[in-house]
Protein backbone atom coordinates (compact mmCIF):
# COMPACT_ATOMS: atom_id res chain seq x y z
CA MET A 1 -1.53 17.40 -9.11
CA TYR A 2 -2.88 17.23 -5.21
CA ASP A 3 -5.55 14.63 -6.28
CA SER A 4 -2.77 12.36 -8.19
CA ASP A 5 -0.50 12.18 -5.20
CA LYS A 6 -3.08 11.58 -2.79
CA ARG A 7 -3.88 8.07 -5.04
CA LYS A 8 -0.15 7.63 -5.42
CA LEU A 9 0.19 7.68 -1.45
CA LEU A 10 -3.22 5.57 -1.22
CA SER A 11 -2.05 3.21 -3.56
CA LEU A 12 1.47 2.83 -2.03
CA LEU A 13 -0.57 2.24 1.24
CA CYS A 14 -2.37 -0.67 -0.31
CA HIS A 15 0.48 -2.54 -1.41
CA GLY A 16 1.72 -2.22 1.61
CA ALA A 17 -0.79 -3.40 3.48
CA ILE A 18 -0.56 -6.42 1.29
CA PHE A 19 3.10 -6.99 1.52
CA LEU A 20 2.85 -6.91 5.03
CA SER A 21 -0.32 -9.41 5.29
CA THR A 22 1.59 -11.82 2.82
CA LEU A 23 5.04 -11.40 5.29
CA GLY A 24 3.01 -12.12 8.04
CA LEU A 25 0.97 -15.39 6.53
CA SER A 26 4.68 -16.50 5.78
CA ILE A 27 6.00 -16.48 8.88
């Protein structure tokens, strides 16, 4: 349970980083 939550948080963080990097590049 805890491991899956951590993995979900990690994937969310990765997607957020990618989103922010693409947003920064587009600006």
